[in-house]
XYZ file of C-alpha atoms in Angstrom:
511
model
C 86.617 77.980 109.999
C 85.545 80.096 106.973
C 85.144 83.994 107.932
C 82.738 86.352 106.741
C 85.179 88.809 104.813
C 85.050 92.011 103.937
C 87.033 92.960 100.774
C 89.669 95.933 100.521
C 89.982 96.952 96.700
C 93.174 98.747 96.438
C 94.050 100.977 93.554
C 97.749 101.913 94.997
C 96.609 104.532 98.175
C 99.301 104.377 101.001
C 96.526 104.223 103.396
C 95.175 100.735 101.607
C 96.569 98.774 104.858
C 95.006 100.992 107.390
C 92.033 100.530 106.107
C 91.947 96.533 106.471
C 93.635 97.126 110.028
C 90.897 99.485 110.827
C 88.182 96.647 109.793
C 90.178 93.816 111.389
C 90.343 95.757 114.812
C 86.325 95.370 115.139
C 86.913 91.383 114.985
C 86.154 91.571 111.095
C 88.500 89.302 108.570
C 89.157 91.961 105.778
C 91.714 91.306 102.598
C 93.538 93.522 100.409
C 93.206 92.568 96.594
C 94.300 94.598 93.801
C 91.760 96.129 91.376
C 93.599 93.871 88.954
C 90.553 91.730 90.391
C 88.911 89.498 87.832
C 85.013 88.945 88.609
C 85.834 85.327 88.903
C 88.241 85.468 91.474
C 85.813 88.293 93.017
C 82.727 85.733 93.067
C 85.320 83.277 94.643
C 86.179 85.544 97.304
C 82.622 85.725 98.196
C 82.854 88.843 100.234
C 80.399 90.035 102.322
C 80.906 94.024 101.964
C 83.484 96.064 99.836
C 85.997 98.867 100.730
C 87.021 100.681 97.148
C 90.775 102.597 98.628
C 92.350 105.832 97.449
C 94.496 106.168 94.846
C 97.731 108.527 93.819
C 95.604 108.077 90.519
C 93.361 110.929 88.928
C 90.845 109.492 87.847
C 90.195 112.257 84.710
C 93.015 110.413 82.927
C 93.059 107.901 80.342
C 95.336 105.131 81.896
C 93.519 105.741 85.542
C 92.832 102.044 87.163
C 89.443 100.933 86.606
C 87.945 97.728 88.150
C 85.419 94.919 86.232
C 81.928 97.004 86.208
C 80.025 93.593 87.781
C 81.977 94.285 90.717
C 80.951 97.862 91.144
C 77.393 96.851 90.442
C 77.510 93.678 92.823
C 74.409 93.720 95.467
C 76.161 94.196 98.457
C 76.948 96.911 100.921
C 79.848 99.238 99.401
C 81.975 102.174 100.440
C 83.892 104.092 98.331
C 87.236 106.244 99.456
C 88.131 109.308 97.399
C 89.444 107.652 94.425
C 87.041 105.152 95.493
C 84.003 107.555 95.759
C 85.403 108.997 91.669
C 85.360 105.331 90.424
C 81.759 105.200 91.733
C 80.638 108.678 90.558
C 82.060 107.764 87.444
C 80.968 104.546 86.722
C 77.101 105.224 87.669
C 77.276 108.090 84.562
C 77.953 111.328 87.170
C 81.403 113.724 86.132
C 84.592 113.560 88.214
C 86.844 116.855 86.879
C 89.977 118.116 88.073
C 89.540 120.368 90.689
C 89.533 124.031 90.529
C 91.456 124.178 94.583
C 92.821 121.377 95.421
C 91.917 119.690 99.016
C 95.119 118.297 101.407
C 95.040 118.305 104.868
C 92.258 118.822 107.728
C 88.902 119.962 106.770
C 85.550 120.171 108.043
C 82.463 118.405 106.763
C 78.259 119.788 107.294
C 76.877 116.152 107.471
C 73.455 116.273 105.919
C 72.243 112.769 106.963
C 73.697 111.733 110.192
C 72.004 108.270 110.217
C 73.757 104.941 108.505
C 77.119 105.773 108.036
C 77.359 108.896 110.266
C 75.431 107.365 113.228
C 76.521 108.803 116.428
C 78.249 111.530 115.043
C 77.731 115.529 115.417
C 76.588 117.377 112.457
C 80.262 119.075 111.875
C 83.057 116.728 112.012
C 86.910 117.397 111.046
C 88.165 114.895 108.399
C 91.372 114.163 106.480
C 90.741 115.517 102.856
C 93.734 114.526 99.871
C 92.674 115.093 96.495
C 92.783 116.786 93.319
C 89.898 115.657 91.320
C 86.218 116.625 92.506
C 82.898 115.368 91.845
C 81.073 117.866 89.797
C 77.621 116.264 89.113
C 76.253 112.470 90.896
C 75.089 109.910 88.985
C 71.178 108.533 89.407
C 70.204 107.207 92.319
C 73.020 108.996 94.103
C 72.035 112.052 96.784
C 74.703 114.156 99.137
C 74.560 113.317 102.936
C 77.971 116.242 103.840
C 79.845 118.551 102.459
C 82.675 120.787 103.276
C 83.319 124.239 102.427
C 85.888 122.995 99.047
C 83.714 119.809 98.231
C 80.145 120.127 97.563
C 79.910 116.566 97.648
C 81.765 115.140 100.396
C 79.969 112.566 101.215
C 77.037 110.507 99.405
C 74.875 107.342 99.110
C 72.884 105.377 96.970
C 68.853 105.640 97.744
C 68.207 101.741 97.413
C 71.656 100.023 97.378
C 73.851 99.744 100.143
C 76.224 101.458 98.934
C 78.485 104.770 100.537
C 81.233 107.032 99.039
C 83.278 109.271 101.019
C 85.662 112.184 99.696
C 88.384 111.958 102.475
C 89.664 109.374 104.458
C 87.767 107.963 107.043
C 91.220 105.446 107.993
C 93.655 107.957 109.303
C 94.141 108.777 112.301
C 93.762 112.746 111.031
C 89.923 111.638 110.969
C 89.557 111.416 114.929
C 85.829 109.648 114.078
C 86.599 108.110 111.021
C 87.055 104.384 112.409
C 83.055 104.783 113.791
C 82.219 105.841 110.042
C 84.126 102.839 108.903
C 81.902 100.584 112.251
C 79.029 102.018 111.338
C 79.624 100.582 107.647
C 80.507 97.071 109.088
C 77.962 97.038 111.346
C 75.133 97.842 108.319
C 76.751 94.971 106.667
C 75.955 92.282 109.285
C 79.042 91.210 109.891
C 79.370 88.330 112.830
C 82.560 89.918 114.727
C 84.147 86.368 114.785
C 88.181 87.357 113.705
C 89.591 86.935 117.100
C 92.906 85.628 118.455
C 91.785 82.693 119.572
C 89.570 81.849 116.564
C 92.825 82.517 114.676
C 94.957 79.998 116.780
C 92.393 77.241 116.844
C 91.522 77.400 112.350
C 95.711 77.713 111.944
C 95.985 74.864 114.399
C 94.092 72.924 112.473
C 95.227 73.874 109.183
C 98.709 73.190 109.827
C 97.862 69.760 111.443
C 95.918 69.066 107.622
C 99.179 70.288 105.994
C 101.644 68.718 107.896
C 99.848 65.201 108.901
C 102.991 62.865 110.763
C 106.365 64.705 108.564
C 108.534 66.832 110.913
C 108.816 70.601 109.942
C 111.859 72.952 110.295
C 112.079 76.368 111.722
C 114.324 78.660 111.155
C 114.263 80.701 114.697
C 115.502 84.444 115.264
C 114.012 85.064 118.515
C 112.111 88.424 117.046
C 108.548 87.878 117.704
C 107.186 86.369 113.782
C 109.357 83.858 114.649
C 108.929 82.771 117.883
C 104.978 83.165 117.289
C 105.176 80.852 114.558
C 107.588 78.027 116.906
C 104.246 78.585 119.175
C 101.880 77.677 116.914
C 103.537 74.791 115.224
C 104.713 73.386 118.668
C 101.037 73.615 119.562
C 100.104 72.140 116.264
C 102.702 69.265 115.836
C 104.503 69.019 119.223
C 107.690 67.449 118.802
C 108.062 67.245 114.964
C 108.642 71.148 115.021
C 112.511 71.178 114.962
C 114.001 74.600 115.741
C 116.838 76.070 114.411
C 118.687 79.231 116.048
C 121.866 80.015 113.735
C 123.809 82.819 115.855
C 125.164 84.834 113.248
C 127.325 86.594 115.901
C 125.555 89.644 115.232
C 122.667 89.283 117.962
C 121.824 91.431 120.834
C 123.824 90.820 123.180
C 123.062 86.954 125.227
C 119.874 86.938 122.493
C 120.712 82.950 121.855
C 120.954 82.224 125.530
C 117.646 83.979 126.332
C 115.895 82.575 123.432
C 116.506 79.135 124.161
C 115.530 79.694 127.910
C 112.811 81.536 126.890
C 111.377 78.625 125.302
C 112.441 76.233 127.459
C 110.526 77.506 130.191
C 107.482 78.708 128.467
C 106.573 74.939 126.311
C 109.695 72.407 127.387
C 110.660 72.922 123.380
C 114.170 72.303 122.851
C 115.812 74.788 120.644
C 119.144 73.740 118.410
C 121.606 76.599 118.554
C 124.202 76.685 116.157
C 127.139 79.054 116.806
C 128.307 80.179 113.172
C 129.859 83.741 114.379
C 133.595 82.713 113.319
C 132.513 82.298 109.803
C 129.901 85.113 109.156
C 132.896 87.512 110.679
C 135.339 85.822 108.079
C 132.567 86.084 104.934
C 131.601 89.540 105.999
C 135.302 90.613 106.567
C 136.255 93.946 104.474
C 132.629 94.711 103.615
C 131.318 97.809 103.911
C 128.632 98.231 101.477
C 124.719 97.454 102.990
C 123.393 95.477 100.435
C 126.385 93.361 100.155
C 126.136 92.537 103.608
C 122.983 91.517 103.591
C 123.667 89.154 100.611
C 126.707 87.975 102.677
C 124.304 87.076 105.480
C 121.180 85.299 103.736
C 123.754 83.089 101.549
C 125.864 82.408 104.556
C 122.355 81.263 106.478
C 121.175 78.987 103.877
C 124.857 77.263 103.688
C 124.387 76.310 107.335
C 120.502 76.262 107.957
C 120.350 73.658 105.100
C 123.561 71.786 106.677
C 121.757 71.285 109.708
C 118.280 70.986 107.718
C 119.974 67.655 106.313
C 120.541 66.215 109.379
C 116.552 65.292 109.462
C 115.830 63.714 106.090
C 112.322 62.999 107.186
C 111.302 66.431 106.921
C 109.245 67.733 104.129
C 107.898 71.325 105.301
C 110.221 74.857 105.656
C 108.027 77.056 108.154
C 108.667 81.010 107.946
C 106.812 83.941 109.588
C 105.867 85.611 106.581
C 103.420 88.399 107.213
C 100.375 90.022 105.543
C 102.142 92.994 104.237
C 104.694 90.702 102.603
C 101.813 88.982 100.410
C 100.060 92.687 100.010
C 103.302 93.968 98.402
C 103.801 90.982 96.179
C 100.468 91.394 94.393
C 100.492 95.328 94.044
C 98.521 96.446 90.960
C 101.018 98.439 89.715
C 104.157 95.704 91.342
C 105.788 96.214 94.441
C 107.288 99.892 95.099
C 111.098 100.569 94.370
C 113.375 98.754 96.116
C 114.802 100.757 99.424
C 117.004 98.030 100.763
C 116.389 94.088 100.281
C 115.216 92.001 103.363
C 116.857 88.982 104.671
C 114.010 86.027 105.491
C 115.571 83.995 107.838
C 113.746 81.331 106.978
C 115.087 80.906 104.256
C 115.226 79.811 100.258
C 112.422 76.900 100.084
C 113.324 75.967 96.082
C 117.061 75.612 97.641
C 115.687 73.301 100.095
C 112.908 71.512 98.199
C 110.898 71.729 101.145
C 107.159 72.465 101.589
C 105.979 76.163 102.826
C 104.425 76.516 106.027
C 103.444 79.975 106.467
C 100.972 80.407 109.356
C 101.310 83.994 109.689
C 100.562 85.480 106.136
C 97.297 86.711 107.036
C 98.505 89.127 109.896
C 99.992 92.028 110.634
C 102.667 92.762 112.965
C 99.984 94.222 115.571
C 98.125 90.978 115.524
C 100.805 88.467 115.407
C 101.827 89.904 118.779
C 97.951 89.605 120.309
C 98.954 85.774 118.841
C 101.554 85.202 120.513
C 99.853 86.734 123.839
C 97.132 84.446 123.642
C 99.378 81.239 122.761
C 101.382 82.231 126.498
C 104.465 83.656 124.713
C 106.734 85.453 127.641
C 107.068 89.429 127.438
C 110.674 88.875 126.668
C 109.308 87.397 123.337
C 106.471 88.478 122.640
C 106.932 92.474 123.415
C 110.573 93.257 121.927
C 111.136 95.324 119.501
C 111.782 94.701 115.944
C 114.932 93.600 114.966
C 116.738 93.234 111.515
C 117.296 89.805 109.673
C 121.039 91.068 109.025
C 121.290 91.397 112.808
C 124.096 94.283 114.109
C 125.989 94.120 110.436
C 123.513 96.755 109.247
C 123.724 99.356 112.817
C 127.884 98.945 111.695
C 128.177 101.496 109.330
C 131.437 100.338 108.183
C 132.566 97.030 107.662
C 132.062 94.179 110.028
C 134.160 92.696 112.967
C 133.271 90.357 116.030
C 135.105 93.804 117.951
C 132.859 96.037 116.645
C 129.757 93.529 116.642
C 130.376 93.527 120.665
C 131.238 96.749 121.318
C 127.638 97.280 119.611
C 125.752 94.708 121.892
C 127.119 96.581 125.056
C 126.335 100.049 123.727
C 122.723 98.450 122.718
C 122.055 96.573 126.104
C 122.801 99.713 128.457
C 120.472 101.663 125.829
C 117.418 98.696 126.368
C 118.325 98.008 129.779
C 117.516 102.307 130.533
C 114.396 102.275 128.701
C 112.675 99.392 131.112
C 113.966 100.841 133.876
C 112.059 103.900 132.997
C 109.566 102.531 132.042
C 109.716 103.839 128.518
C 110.443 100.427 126.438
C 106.823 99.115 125.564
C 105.693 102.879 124.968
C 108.382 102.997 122.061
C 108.076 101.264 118.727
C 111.511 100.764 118.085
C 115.062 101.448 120.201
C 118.571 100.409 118.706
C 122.059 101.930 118.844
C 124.386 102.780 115.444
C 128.003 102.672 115.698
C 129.044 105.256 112.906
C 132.294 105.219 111.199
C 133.183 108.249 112.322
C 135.963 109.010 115.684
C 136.138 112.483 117.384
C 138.008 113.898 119.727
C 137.544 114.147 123.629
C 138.760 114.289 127.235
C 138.402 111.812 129.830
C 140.772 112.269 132.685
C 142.556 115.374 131.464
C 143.735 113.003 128.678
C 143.034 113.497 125.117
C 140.730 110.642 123.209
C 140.005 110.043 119.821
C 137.287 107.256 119.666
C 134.649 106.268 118.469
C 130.701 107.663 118.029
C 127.576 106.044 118.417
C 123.886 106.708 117.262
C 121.200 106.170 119.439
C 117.749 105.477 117.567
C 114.095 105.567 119.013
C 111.065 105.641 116.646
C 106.754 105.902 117.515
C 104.961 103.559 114.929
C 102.346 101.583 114.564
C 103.334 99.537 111.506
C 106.651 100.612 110.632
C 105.383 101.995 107.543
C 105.637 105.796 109.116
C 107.522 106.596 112.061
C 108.426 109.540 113.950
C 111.264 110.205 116.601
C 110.327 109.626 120.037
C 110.682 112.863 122.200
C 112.674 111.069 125.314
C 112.927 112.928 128.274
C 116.224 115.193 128.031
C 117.179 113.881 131.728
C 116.802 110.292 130.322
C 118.960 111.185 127.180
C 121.542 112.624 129.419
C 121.595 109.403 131.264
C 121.522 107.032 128.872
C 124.927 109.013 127.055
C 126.606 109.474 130.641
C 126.219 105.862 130.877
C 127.305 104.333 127.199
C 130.521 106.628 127.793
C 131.462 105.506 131.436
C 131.099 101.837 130.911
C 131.693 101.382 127.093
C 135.358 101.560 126.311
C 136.043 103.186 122.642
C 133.178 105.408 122.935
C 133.503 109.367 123.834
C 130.317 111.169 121.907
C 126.827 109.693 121.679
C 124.547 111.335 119.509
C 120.963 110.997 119.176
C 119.060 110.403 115.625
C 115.829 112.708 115.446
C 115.241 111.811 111.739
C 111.195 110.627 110.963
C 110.403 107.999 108.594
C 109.639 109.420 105.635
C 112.225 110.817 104.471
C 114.896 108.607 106.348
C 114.128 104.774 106.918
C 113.991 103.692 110.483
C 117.274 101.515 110.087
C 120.394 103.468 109.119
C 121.347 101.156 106.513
């Protein structure tokens, strides 16, 4: 089934994604492309609206990203975003300088014309302003519908084309009406509302049944929810030539492989292959301290035994992983993708190792959507609603080296941690909840008896795409529990801390 699509431009603004999840959540397929975009590949795309992002770019300077002129002149409804609303400005002939006072933060806009765009809204709204440049004089055709007290022209549009530019940034959530501007766009547009769930599951259905045809596929299975989504899918797709593969690494949650397997057992009568490998990741990883050796430790390890068991089914000609929409986003940044903070570990996977054919039925979601998926497709709550969990598994909440005694010491810390947060009823509120085991011992008294053992880390983050996060503010009578717990029943533990570091400037994971 071929969506109606509405096209996000991106010239490198961090708030490029939440624009397309903003459009998607009003049943709209929407696309991130780099401005890199050749007019061919645009006239491909066949898009029926365009979002121009934001940019860390001014636009006054000489190596500022520009985009092919027949795109910005294309007859179809367009909205420009600050650097966005510049490129328009200065395309159509009007003057973009640097601003006198710069603009960050909240502001208030005086909207002038509170039909199209601003339907429904009240005359002042607040709005999330982040520039430095500022439009000093619009181009023909052009005439203001808002201002704000720093930005005479905070808002404008075209008199005869469809066609909107705004100053700040309708996306965030600092814009408390900003998704109705963006609705009120869409809906201008014509769009049918047809990107659902279900309209997802029954096109990838089919699609993978065109791919695949009668040749069995493998799966490499974590139990985190990309994974398990995708085993859905195919199993609904192709039935018994799915064949899935759990490798426990040893460095699961605690009973993760057990659950898993029953999990899916229950839920579609798939059996799941489970191979126990713990003796020799513990022996590979033995000594190793250092993150990003670990995780190179790990994926090579994987392969080595995914692809042993891989060969067991010679008929196979497709490699299935749950690669998401971010991944492919990242890949084609204009500018490449950002520095590296720590490599990830696909558990899927090295296809040119393997020679096998990709099946990636996830790559056009985000992580919000794939779990609406996996509702829809029946997945249980254990599945489906868990939080995010590393590739590299425990080796990277040991912040030392690795060992199957430290490894399970972890998994009981962890499991009391979980296990607290359903029973109050705090688990699905919370984006993200692990436990660290630092490298670190203190001192302390149990019994009248001095101890010297060791610390943990407990770690709860608020996100919506793991992109930002902030600490969650637990109750200080669950805290207290949670601690009084880990130390009575944990043995080698006397001091649990608790990590109240946002994302940025520390990453979610310790390591």
């Amino acid at each position: 089934m071929q969506h109606q699509q509405c096209l996000i431009i991106d010239f490198g603004s961090q708030y490029t994604q939440l624009i397309a999840k903003t459009v998607r959540r009003l049943n709209i397929f929407s696309e991130i492309v780099p401005c890199t975009i050749t007019w061919e590949e645009f006239q491909q795309r066949n898009p029926r609206a365009v979002i121009l992002s934001g940019s860390p770019w001014s636009i006054t300077r000489p190596d500022a990203p520009v985009l092919d002129p027949r795109i910005l002149a294309a007859e179809m409804p367009m909205l420009g975003i600050c650097y966005g609303m510049q490129l328009l400005v200065q395309a159509g002939g009007g003057k973009v300088i640097a601003a006198k006072k710069k603009e960050y933060g909240r502001a208030r806009i005086h909207i002038e014309d509170r039909d199209s765009i601003f339907r429904g809204l009240d005359s002042e709204e607040e709005v999330w302003m982040s520039h430095g440049d500022a439009v000093q004089t619009l181009p023909e055709g052009f005439r203001r519908i808002a201002r704000s007290d720093n930005s005479p022209f905070a808002a404008i549009m075209h008199e005869s084309r469809p066609v909107w530019a705004l100053q700040f940034h309708p996306e965030v959530a600092n814009t408390p009406h900003g998704a109705i501007m963006i609705e009120n766009f869409c809906d201008i547009a014509g769009f049918s509302l047809d990107w659902t769930p279900t309209s997802f599951i029954e096109s990838t259905v089919a699609d993978i049944r065109a791919q695949v045809g009668e040749d069995r596929v493998i799966l490499g299975l974590s139990g985190g929810v990309d994974s398990s989504v995708v085993a859905a899918l195919l199993h609904k797709a192709v039935g018994e030539q799915l064949v899935p593969i759990l490798v426990d690494t040893g460095l699961l949650r605690q009973d993760e492989a057990g659950q898993v397997r029953e999990a899916f057992q229950q839920a579609f009568g798939m059996e799941l292959i489970v191979i126990d490998a713990a003796s020799t990741f513990f022996e590979r990883l033995a000594g190793v301290a250092d993150p990003e050796y670990k995780r190179k430790i790990i994926g090579k390890t994987f392969i080595e035994i995914f692809e042993a068991e891989a060969a067991r089914y010679p008929d196979a000609r497709f490699l299935a992983q749950g690669t998401l929409y971010p991944d492919i986003i990242e890949s084609v940044s204009f500018k490449g993708p950002s520095a590296t903070i720590k490599s990830h570990h696909n558990v899927g996977g090295l296809p040119e190792q393997m020679n096998l054919e990709l099946v990636e039925p996830l790559r056009e979601l985000f992580k919000d959507e794939v779990r609406e998926v996996g509702r829809k497709l029946g997945l249980p709550g254990l599945l489906v609603n868990r939080h995010p969990f590393p590739g590299p598994g425990l080796a990277i909440r040991i912040i030392s080296d690795v060992t199957r005694e430290k490894a399970e010491l972890l998994q009981r810390i962890d499991v009391i941690f979980i296990d607290e947060l359903h029973e109050a009823g705090l688990y699905d509120s919370t984006w993200q909840a692990f436990a660290v085991l630092l490298p670190i011992q203190s001192v302390g008294v149990m019994g009248d008896e001095r101890t010297y053992e060791n610390v943990c880390a407990l770690r709860a983050v608020c996100s919506t795409d793991g992109m930002t996060a902030d600490w969650t503010e637990f109750p200080h009578w669950f805290l207290k529990r949670v601690s009084n717990r880990i130390i009575n029943e944990v043995r080698g533990v006397n001091r649990v801390v608790y990590d109240i570091s946002s994302k940025p400037p520390a990453t979610i994971e310790w390591e």
